[in-house]
XYZ file of C-alpha atoms in Angstrom:
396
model
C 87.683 -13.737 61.898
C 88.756 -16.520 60.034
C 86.778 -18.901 57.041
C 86.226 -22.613 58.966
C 83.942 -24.411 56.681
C 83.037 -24.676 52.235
C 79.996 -25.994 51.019
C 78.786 -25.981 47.663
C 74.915 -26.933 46.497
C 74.032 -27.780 43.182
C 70.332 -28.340 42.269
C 67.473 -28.030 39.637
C 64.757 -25.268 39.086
C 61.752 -25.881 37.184
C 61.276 -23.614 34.140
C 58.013 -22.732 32.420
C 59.061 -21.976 29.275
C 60.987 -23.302 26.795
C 61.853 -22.843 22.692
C 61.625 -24.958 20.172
C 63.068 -24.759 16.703
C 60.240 -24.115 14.587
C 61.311 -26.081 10.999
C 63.446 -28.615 13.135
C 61.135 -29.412 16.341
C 64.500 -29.467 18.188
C 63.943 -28.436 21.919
C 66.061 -25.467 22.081
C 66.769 -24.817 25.494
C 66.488 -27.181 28.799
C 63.196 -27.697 31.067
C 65.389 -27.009 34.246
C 68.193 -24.145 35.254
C 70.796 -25.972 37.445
C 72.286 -22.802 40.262
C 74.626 -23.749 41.936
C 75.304 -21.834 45.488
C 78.269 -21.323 47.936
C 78.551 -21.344 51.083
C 81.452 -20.064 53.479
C 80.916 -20.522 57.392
C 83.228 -18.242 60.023
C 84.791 -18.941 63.157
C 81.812 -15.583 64.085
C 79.175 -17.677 62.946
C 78.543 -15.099 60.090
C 77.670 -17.245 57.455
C 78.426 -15.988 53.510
C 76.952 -16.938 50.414
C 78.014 -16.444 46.570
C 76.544 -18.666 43.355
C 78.384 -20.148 40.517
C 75.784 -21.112 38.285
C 75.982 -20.679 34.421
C 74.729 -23.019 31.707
C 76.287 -26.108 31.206
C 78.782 -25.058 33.810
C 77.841 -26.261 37.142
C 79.963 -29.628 37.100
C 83.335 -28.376 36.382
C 82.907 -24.857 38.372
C 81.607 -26.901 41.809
C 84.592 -29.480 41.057
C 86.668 -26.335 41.109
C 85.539 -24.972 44.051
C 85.630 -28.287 46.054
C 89.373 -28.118 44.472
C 90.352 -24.253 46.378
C 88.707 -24.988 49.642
C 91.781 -25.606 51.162
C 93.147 -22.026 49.934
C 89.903 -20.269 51.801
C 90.098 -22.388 55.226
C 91.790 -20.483 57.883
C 91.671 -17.082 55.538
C 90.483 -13.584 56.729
C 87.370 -13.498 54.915
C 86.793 -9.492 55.428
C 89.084 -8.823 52.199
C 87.146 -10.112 49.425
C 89.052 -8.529 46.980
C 92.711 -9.451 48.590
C 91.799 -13.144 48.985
C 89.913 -13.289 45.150
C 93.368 -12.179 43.849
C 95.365 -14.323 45.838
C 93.146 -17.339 44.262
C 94.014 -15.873 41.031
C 97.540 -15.261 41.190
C 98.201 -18.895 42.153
C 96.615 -19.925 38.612
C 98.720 -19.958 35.596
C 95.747 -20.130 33.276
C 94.308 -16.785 33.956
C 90.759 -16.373 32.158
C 87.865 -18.812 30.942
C 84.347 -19.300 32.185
C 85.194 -22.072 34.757
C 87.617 -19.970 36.788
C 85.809 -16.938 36.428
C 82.900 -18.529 37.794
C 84.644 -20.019 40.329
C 86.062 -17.159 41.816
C 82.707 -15.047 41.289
C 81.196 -16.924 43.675
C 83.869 -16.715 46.655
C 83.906 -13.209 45.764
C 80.030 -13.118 46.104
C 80.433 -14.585 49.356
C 83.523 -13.147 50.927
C 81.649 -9.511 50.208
C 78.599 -11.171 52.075
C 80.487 -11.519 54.974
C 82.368 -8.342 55.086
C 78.663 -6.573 54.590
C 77.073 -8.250 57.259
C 80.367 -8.389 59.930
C 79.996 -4.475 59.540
C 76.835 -4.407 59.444
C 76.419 -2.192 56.098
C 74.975 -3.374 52.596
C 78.012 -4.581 50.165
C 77.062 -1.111 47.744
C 78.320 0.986 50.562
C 81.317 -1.163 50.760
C 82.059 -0.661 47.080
C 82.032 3.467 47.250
C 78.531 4.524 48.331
C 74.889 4.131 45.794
C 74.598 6.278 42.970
C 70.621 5.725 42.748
C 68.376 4.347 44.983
C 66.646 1.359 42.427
C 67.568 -0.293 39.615
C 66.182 -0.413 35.771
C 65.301 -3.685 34.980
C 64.223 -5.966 32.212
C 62.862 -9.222 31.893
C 65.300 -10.912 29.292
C 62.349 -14.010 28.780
C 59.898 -11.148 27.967
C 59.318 -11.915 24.414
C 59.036 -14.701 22.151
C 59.700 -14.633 18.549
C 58.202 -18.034 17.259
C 55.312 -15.667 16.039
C 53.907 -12.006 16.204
C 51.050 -13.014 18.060
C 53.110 -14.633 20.817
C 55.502 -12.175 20.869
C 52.289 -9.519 21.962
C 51.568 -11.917 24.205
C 54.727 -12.147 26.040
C 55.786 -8.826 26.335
C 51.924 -7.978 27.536
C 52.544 -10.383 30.077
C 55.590 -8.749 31.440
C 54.554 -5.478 31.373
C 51.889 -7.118 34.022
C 54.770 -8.483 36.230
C 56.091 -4.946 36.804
C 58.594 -4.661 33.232
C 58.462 -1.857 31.125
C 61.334 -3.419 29.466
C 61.868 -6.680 27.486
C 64.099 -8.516 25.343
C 63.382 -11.215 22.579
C 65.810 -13.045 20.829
C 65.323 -12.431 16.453
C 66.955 -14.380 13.584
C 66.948 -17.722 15.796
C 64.216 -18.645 12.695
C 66.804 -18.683 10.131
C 67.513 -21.498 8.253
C 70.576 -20.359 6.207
C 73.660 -17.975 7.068
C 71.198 -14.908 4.743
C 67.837 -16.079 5.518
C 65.849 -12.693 4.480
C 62.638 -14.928 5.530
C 63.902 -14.648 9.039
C 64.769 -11.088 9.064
C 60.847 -10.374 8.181
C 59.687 -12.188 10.585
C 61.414 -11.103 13.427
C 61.019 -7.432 12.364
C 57.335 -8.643 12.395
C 57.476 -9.531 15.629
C 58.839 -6.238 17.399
C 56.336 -4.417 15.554
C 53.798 -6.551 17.203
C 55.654 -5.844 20.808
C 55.979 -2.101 20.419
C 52.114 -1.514 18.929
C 51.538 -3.658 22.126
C 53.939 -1.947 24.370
C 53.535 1.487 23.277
C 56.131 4.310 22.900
C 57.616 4.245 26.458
C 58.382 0.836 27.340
C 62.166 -0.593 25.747
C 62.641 -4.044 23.283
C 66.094 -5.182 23.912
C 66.795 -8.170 20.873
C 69.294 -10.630 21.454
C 71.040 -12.518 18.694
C 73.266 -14.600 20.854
C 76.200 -13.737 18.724
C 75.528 -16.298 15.946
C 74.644 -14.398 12.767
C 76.857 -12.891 10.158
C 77.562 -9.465 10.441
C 75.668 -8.679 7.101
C 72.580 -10.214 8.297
C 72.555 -8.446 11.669
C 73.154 -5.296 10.019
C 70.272 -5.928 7.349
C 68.229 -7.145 10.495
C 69.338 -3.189 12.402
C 68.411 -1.287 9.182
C 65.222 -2.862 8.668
C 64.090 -2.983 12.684
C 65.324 0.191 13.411
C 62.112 2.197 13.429
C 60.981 0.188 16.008
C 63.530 1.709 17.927
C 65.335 -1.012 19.879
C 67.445 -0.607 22.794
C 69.897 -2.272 21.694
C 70.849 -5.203 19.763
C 72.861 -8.233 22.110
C 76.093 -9.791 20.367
C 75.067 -9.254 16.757
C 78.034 -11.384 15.725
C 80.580 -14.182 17.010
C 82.551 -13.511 20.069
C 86.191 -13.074 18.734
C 86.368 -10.465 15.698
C 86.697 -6.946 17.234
C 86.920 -6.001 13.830
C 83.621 -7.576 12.934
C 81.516 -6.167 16.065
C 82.840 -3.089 15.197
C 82.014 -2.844 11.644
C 78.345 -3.504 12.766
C 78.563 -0.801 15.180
C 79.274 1.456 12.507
C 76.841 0.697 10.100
C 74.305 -0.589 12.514
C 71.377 2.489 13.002
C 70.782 0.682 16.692
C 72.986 0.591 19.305
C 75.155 -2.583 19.772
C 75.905 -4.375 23.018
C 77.861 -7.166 23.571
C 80.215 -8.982 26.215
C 78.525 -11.820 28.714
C 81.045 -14.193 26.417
C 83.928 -12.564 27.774
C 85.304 -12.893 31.080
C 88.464 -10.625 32.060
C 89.294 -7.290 32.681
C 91.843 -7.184 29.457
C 89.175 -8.766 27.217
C 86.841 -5.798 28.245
C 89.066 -3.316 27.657
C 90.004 -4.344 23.952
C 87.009 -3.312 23.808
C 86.725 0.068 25.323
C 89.563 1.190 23.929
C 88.281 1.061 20.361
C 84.576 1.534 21.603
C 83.675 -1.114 19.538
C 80.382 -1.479 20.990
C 77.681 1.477 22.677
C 76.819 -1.114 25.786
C 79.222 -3.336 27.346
C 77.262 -6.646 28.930
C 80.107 -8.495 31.836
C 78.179 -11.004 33.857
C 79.335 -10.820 37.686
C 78.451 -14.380 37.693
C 81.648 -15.578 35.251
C 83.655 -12.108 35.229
C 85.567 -13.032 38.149
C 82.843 -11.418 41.477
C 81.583 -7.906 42.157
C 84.890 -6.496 42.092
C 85.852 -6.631 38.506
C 82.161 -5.883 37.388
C 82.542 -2.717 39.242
C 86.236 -2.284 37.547
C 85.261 -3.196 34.231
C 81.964 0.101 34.528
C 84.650 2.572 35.765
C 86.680 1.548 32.322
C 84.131 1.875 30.367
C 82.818 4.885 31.906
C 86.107 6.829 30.416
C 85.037 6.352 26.698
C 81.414 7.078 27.873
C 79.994 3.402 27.240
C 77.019 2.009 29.410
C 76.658 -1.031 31.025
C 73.851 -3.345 30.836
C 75.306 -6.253 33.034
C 74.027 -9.792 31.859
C 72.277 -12.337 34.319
C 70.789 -15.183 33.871
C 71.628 -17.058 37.016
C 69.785 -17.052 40.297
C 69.410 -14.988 43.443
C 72.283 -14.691 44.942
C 73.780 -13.294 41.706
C 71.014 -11.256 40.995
C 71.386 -9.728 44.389
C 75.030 -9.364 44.681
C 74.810 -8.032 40.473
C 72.100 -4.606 41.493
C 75.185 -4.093 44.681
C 77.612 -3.587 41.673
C 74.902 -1.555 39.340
C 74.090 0.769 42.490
C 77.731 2.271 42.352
C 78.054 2.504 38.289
C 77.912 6.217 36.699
C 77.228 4.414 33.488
C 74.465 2.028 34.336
C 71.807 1.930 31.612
C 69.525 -1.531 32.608
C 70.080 -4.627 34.576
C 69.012 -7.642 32.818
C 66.592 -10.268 35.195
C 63.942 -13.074 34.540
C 60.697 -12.758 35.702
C 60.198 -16.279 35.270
C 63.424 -16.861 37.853
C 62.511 -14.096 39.978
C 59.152 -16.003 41.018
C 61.365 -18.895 41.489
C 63.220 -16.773 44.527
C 60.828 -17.304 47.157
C 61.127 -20.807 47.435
C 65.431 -20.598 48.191
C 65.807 -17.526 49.540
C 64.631 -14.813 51.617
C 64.840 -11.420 49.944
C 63.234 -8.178 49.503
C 63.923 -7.705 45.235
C 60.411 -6.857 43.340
C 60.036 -5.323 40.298
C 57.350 -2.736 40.401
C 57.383 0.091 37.722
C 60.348 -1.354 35.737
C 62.311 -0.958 38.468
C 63.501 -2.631 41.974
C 64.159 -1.012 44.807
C 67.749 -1.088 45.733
C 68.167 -3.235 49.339
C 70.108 -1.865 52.556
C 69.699 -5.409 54.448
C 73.724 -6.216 55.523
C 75.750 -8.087 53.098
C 74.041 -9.166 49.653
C 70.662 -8.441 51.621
C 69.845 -12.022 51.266
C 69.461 -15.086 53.424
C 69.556 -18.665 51.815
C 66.876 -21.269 52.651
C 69.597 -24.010 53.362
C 67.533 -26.793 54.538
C 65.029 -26.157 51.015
C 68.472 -25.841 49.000
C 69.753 -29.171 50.553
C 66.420 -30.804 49.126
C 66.518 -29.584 45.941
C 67.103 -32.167 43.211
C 69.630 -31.664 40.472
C 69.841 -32.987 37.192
C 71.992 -32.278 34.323
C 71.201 -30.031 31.585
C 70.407 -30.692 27.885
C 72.675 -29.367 25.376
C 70.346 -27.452 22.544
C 69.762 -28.548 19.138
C 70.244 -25.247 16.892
C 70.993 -25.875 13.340
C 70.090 -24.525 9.705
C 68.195 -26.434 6.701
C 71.191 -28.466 5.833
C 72.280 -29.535 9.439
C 74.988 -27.493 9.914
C 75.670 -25.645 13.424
C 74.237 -22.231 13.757
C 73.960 -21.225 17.238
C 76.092 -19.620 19.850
């Protein structure tokens, strides 16, 4: 068998939602997700299909792709992980977001192809399922702009089938120590878990943009509400920082969708700087260094909480990599992207009872809506305004 055709598709979905900065009146975040999907065609006429999307990345990853074509034409595409690395080792610039996107996707795909040419689901490719669904949570559950939308939200979720949710606290501060903000968003997950109850899980994420003091402040104070876990707690970069909020931090600490290699991971693991360890399939190079990066991990007895935020075909070929983990604690999804699925794809992934049921279709257990896809219209996305009281950057 033998890859004969490349196609990428880039294109806008609608989004329901959106934040806005409540003392600037900044829009936040964008009115559309741009996905962007990949297409490899065979000489069998089995047809494979990976996605590169990822927030402001679409432009430079589909340029990228439309760049290796000519290294996938002609290639056997039943080694996904052979042919992934041979795209690799003819880069000298070996990380980044761009080419770890990039290659995602062809990975995505090339394990497509392989599933469905041997007519098995890619999880039994990867080693055999360890469980036969997948924890989710809906990582738009909550918002914080006030307790009573906060209830709100997360009661809404728990009626799409969550029993887990994640908001996103201290985006309200307006200084580097903004106590103000702390109380509020400790307000708020009070109002989620009196509105939750005991059972269900709050998952906050502070997109790695306070200080450490203030997220540790923020842990001591929301800690009887018993997070989860709270998401990137500082800036990407300082091991030494993430792990001085682990240790002082009463809630567990999980970090990682900024980071993109195997190496990076492991600086990581090594000094357990973190409990939960967060790669995203979708930019940590494809399925096959997801799954590498949960057997590290596994060693020093860390879980893995995989980040998503992208669209279907990550989301499917993401709970193929969860199924074999030992360590898998929760896969992150969006309810508000999973009703979005019907319309590109056809699939079989519903939440029901927190959970969704693991798939044995062939390959990624998905097949794209091309024609729909084609259609699609894309536009670019807008870059967020997220700043404090005297204009100065406070965000990602």
């Amino acid at each position: 068998m033998k890859i004969t055709a490349c196609k990428t598709y880039k294109f806008s979905v609608p989004l329901t939602s959106q934040s806005i900065d409540p003392h600037t009146g900044h829009r936040m975040s964008s009115t559309t997700k741009t996905w962007l999907f990949l297409k490899l065609e065979t000489d069998a006429g089995i047809d494979g299909w990976g996605e590169g999307s990822g927030e402001w990345l679409v432009p430079p990853v589909d340029a990228t792709l439309q760049a290796w074509f000519p290294l996938l034409i002609d290639q056997d595409p039943l080694q996904p992980e052979a042919l992934s690395e041979d795209i690799t080792n003819r880069l000298p610039w070996k990380g980044g977001p761009v080419f770890g996107t990039a290659i995602a996707a062809i990975n995505m795909a090339l394990y497509d192809i392989t599933g469905k040419a041997w007519k098995v689901p890619v999880h039994t490719i990867l080693g055999g399922k360890r469980r036969d669904r997948i924890r989710v949570y809906d990582n738009g559950g909550v918002s914080f702009e006030s307790p009573e939308q906060a209830e709100q939200a997360a009661i809404r979720a728990q009626s799409q089938g969550y029993n887990a949710v994640k908001g996103n606290p201290l985006e309200t501060r307006m200084s580097p120590m903004d106590p103000v903000a702390i109380d509020h968003s400790v307000s708020c997950v009070a109002a989620v878990r009196k509105a939750l109850g005991p059972q269900a899980d709050i998952m906050l994420d502070s997109h790695g943009s306070p200080t450490p003091e203030l997220s540790i402040e923020f842990a001591r104070q929301v800690a009887p509400y018993r997070p989860l876990f709270i998401e990137e707690p500082v800036k990407v970069g300082s091991v030494e920082a993430l792990q001085e909020v682990s240790r002082k931090s009463p809630v567990p600490i999980a970090t990682g969708e900024k980071l993109f290699t195997v190496r990076e991971f492991k600086e990581l693991i090594d000094c357990r700087a973190c409990a939960v360890l967060q790669p995203d399939l979708n930019h940590c190079f494809g399925i096959s260094t997801l799954v590498e990066i949960a057997k590290l991990a596994n060693h020093q007895q860390l879980l893995m909480a995989p980040h998503n935020a992208s669209g279907p075909i990550n989301t499917a070929a993401t709970f193929h990599a969860d199924a074999v983990m030992n360590n898998l604690l929760i896969q992150e999804t969006s309810a508000q992207y999973f009703s979005l699925f019907d319309r590109y794809v056809d699939h079989d992934m519903v939440v029901q009872d927190g959970f969704v049921q693991l798939s044995d279709r062939p390959g990624l257990g998905i097949e794209v809506k091309e024609a729909d896809v084609a259609q699609a219209p894309y536009e670019e996305m807008a870059y967020r305004q997220y700043r404090h009281a005297d204009g100065s950057w406070k965000g990602w």
